Coordinates of C-alpha atoms in Angstrom, one line a residue:
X1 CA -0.5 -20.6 -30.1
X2 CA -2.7 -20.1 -26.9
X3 CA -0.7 -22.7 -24.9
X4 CA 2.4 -20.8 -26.1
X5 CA 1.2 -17.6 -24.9
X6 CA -0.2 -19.1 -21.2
X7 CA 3.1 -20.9 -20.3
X8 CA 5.1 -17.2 -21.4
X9 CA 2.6 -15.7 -18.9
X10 CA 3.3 -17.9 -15.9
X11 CA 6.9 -17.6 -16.6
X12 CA 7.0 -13.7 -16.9
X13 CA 3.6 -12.7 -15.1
X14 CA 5.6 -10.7 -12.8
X15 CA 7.1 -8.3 -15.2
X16 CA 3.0 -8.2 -16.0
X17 CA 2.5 -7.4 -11.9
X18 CA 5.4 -5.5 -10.9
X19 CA 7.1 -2.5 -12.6
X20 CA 9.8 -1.0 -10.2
X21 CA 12.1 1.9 -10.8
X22 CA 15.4 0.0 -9.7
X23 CA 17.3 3.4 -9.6
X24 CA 18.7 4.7 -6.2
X25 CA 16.4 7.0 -4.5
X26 CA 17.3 10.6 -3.5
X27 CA 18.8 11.1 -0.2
X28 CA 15.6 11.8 2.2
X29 CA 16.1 15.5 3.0
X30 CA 16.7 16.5 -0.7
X31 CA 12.9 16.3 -1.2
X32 CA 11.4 16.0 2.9
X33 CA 13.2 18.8 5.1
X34 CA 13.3 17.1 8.6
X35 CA 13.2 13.6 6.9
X36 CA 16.2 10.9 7.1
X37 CA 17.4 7.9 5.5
X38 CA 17.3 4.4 7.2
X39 CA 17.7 1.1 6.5
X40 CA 14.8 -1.6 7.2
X41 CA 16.2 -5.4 8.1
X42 CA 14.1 -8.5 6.3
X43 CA 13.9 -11.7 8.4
X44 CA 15.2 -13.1 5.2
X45 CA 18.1 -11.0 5.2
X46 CA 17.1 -8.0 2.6
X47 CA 18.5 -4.7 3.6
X48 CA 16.2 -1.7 2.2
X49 CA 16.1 1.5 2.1
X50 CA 13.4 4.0 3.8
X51 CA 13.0 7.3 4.6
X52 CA 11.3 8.6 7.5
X53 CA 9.7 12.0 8.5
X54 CA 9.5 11.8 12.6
X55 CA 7.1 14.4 14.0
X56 CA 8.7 17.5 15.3
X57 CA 9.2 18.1 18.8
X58 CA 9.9 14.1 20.1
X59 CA 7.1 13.8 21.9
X60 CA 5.3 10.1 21.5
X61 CA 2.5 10.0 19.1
X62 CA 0.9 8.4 15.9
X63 CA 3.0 6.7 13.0
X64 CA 1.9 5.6 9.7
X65 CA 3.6 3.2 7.3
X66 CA 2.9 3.5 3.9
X67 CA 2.8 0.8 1.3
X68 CA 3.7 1.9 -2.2
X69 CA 2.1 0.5 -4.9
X70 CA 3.3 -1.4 -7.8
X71 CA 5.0 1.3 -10.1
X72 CA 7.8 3.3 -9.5
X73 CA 9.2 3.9 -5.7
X74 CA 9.0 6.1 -2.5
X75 CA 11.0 9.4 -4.4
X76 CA 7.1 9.9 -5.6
X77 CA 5.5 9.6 -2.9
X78 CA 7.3 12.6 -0.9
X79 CA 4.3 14.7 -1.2
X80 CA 2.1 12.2 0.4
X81 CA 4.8 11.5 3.0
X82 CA 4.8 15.6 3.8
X83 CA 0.7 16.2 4.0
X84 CA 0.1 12.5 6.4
X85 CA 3.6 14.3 8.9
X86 CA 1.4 17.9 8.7
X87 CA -1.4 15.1 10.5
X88 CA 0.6 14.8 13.0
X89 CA 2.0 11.3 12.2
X90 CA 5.1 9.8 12.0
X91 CA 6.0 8.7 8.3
X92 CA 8.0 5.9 7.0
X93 CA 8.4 5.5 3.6
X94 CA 9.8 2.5 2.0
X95 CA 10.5 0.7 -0.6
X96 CA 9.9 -3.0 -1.6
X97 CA 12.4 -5.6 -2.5
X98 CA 14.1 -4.9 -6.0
X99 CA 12.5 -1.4 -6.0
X100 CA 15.0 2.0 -4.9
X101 CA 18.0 0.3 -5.6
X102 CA 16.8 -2.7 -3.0
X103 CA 18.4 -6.1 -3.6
X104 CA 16.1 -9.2 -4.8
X105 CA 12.9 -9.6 -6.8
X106 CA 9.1 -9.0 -5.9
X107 CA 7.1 -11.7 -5.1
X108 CA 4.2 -11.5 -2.9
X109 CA 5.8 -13.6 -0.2
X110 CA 8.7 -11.3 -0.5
X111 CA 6.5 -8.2 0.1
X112 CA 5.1 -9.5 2.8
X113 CA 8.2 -9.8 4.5
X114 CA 9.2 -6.0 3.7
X115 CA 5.9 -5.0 5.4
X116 CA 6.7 -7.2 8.1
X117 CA 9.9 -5.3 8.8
X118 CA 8.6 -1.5 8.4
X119 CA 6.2 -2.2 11.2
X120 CA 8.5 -3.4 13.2
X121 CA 11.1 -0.8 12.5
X122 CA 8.4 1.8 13.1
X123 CA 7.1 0.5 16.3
X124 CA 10.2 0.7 17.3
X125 CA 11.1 4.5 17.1
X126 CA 10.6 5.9 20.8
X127 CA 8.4 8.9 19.1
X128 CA 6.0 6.4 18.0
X129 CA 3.2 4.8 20.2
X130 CA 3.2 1.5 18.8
X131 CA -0.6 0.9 19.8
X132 CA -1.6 4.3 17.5
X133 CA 0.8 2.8 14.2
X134 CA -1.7 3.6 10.7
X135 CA -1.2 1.5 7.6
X136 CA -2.0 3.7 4.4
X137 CA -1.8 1.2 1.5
X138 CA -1.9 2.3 -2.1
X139 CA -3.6 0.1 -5.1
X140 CA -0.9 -3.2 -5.0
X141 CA 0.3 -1.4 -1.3
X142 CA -3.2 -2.3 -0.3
X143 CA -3.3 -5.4 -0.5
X144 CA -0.1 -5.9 1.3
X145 CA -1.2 -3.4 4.3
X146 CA -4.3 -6.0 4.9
X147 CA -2.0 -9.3 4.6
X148 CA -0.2 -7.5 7.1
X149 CA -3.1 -6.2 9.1
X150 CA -4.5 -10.3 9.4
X151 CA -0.9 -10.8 11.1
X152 CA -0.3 -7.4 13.2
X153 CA -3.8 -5.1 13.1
X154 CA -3.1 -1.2 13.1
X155 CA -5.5 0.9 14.4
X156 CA -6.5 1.9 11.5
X157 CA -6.1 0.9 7.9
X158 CA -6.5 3.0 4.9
X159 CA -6.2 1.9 1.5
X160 CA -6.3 4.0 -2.1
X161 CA -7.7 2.4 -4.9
X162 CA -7.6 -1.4 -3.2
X163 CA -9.0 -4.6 -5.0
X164 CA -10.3 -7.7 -3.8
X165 CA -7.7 -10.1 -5.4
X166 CA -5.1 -9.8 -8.4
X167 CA -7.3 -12.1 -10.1
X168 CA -10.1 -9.8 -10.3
X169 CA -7.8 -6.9 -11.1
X170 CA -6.6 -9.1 -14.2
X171 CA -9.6 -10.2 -15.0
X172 CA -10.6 -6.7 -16.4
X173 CA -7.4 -6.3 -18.3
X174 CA -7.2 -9.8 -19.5
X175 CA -11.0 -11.3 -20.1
X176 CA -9.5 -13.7 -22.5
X177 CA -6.9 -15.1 -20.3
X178 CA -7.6 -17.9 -17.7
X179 CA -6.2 -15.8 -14.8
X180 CA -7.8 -17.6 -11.8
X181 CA -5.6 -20.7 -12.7
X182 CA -2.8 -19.0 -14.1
X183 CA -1.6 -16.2 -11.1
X184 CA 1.2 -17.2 -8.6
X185 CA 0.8 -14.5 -6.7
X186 CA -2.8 -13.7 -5.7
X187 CA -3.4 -11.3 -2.8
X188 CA -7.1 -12.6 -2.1
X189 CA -8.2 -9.4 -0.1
X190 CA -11.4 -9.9 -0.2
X191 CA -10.7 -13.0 1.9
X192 CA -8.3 -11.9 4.3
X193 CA -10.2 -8.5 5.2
X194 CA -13.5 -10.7 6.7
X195 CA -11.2 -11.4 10.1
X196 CA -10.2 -8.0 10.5
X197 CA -11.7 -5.8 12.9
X198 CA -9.6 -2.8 12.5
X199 CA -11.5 0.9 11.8
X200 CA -10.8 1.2 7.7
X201 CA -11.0 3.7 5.2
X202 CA -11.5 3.1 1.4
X203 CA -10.5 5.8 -1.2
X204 CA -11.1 5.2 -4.6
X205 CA -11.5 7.3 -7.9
X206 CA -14.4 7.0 -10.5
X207 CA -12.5 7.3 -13.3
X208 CA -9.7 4.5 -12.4
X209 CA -9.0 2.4 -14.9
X210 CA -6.6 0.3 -13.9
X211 CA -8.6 -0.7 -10.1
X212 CA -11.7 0.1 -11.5
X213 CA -14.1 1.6 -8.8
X214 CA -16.3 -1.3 -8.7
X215 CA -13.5 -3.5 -7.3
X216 CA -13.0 -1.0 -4.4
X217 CA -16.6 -1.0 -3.7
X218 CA -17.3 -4.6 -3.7
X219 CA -14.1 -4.6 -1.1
X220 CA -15.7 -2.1 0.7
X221 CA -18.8 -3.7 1.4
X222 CA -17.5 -6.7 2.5
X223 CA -15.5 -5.2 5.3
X224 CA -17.2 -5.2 8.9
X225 CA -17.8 -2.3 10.6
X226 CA -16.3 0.0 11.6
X227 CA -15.5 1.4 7.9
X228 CA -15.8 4.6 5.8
X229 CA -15.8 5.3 1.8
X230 CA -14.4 8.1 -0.2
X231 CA -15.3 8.4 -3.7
X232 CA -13.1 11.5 -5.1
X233 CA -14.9 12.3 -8.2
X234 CA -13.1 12.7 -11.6
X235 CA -10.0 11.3 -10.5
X236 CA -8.1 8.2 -12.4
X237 CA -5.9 5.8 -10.6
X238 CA -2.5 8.5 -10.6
X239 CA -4.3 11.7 -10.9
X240 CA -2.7 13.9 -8.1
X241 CA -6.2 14.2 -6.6
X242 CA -6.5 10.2 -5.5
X243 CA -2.7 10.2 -4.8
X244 CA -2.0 12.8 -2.2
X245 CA -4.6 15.3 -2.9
X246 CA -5.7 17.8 -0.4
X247 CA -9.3 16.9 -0.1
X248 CA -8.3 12.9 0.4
X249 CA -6.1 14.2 3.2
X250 CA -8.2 16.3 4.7
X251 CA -10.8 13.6 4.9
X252 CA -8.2 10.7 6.2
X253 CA -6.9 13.3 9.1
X254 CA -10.9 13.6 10.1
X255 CA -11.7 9.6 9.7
X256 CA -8.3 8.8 11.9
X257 CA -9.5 11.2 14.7
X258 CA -12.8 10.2 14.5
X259 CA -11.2 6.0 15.3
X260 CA -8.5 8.2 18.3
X261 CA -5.8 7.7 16.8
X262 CA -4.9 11.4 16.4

């Protein structure tokens, strides 16, 4: 019965990681005035669909690109996209492979490809200074925005409710279950983040219980300096608070002019 159940995990233990709303997304400007839709070009041929919020005016400044996490897609994220443009960045929002209507399935090699292209798609917008581009990485989106940052550093890197590998995350769900051995895709943060040398910012709730705190703490201290930690009290992992609340925001737009990028 237990063998049963371990070789149904490791043929379906991405319906266990991933849980995307496959719908298509709202046109941009329905729910970002100033925002537009574009289209983001994989190097392994995926076509997907973004929105992005340029800052007004044209003149060249910061950008951020955000990395969802694993639920849902960018449609609700538009509040966070509106409070990181009112820091003065330019936002693109995407949406991984078979999330928003995208073609293909999610896979952690796949998703770091899709990151691969929004930087590039963003670096490329002649309102952004390429060498002032932020990563903001959400719980899942975390991990992807540091595989990315070993490959292509930001100047500065934020991530929401991060964990220091899948494993670890599972670990708490699924005590019983021989995870470690089990997991195709892994995102090993914690080992990845030790080259890095970017200025980052952790966010993290005390009441999450799906990252629990402890995992973005024990991230947290293993990243060099320089770094700074946000607990937002009372919040779990999708409380509006930890997801785009004002306080959160207030204190990003303060760390990332503290590092110059603002």
């Amino acid at each position: 019965m237990a063998s049963a159940l371990i070789v149904a995990i490791q043929s379906q233990q991405r319906r266990l990681i991933y849980f995307p709303s496959r719908d298509p997304v709202p046109s941009a400007a329905t729910l970002l005035p100033g925002g537009r839709d574009v289209v983001l070009d994989t190097e392994d041929e995926k076509r997907l669909g973004a929105w992005y919020l340029p800052t007004p005016g044209g003149q060249r400044g910061p950008g951020v690109v955000v990395f969802n996490g694993n639920g849902g897609d960018r449609a609700g994220r538009a509040l966070l996209a509106a409070r990181l443009s009112r820091l003065g960045l330019s936002v693109l929002m995407f949406d991984y492979r078979g999330y928003g209507g995208n073609p293909g399935s999610p896979s952690e090699k796949g998703l770091a490809a899709d990151a691969r292209a929004a930087q590039a798609w963003l670096a490329g917008q002649p309102e952004v200074d390429p060498d002032r581009i932020v990563y903001f990485g959400e719980s899942l989106g975390a991990a992807v925005a540091i595989g990315l940052s070993v490959e292509r550093p930001p100047a500065a890197l934020v991530l929401r409710s991060p964990f220091t590998s899948l494993a670890d995350v599972a670990k708490t769900h699924y005590p019983w279950l021989p995870v470690g051995r089990l997991l195709v895709d892994r995102y090993p943060s914690i080992d990845r983040i030790r080259s890095l040398s970017t200025p980052i910012m952790v966010v993290a709730g005390d009441r999450d219980d799906i990252v629990p705190e402890a995992l973005s703490r024990k991230l947290y201290d293993a990243l060099p300096e320089p770094k700074r930690y946000l607990l937002v009290p009372g919040t779990g992992h999708n409380d509006p608070e930890l997801v785009g609340g004002d306080r959160m925001l207030t204190d990003v737009g303060r760390f990332l002019s503290d590092v110059g990028v603002r």
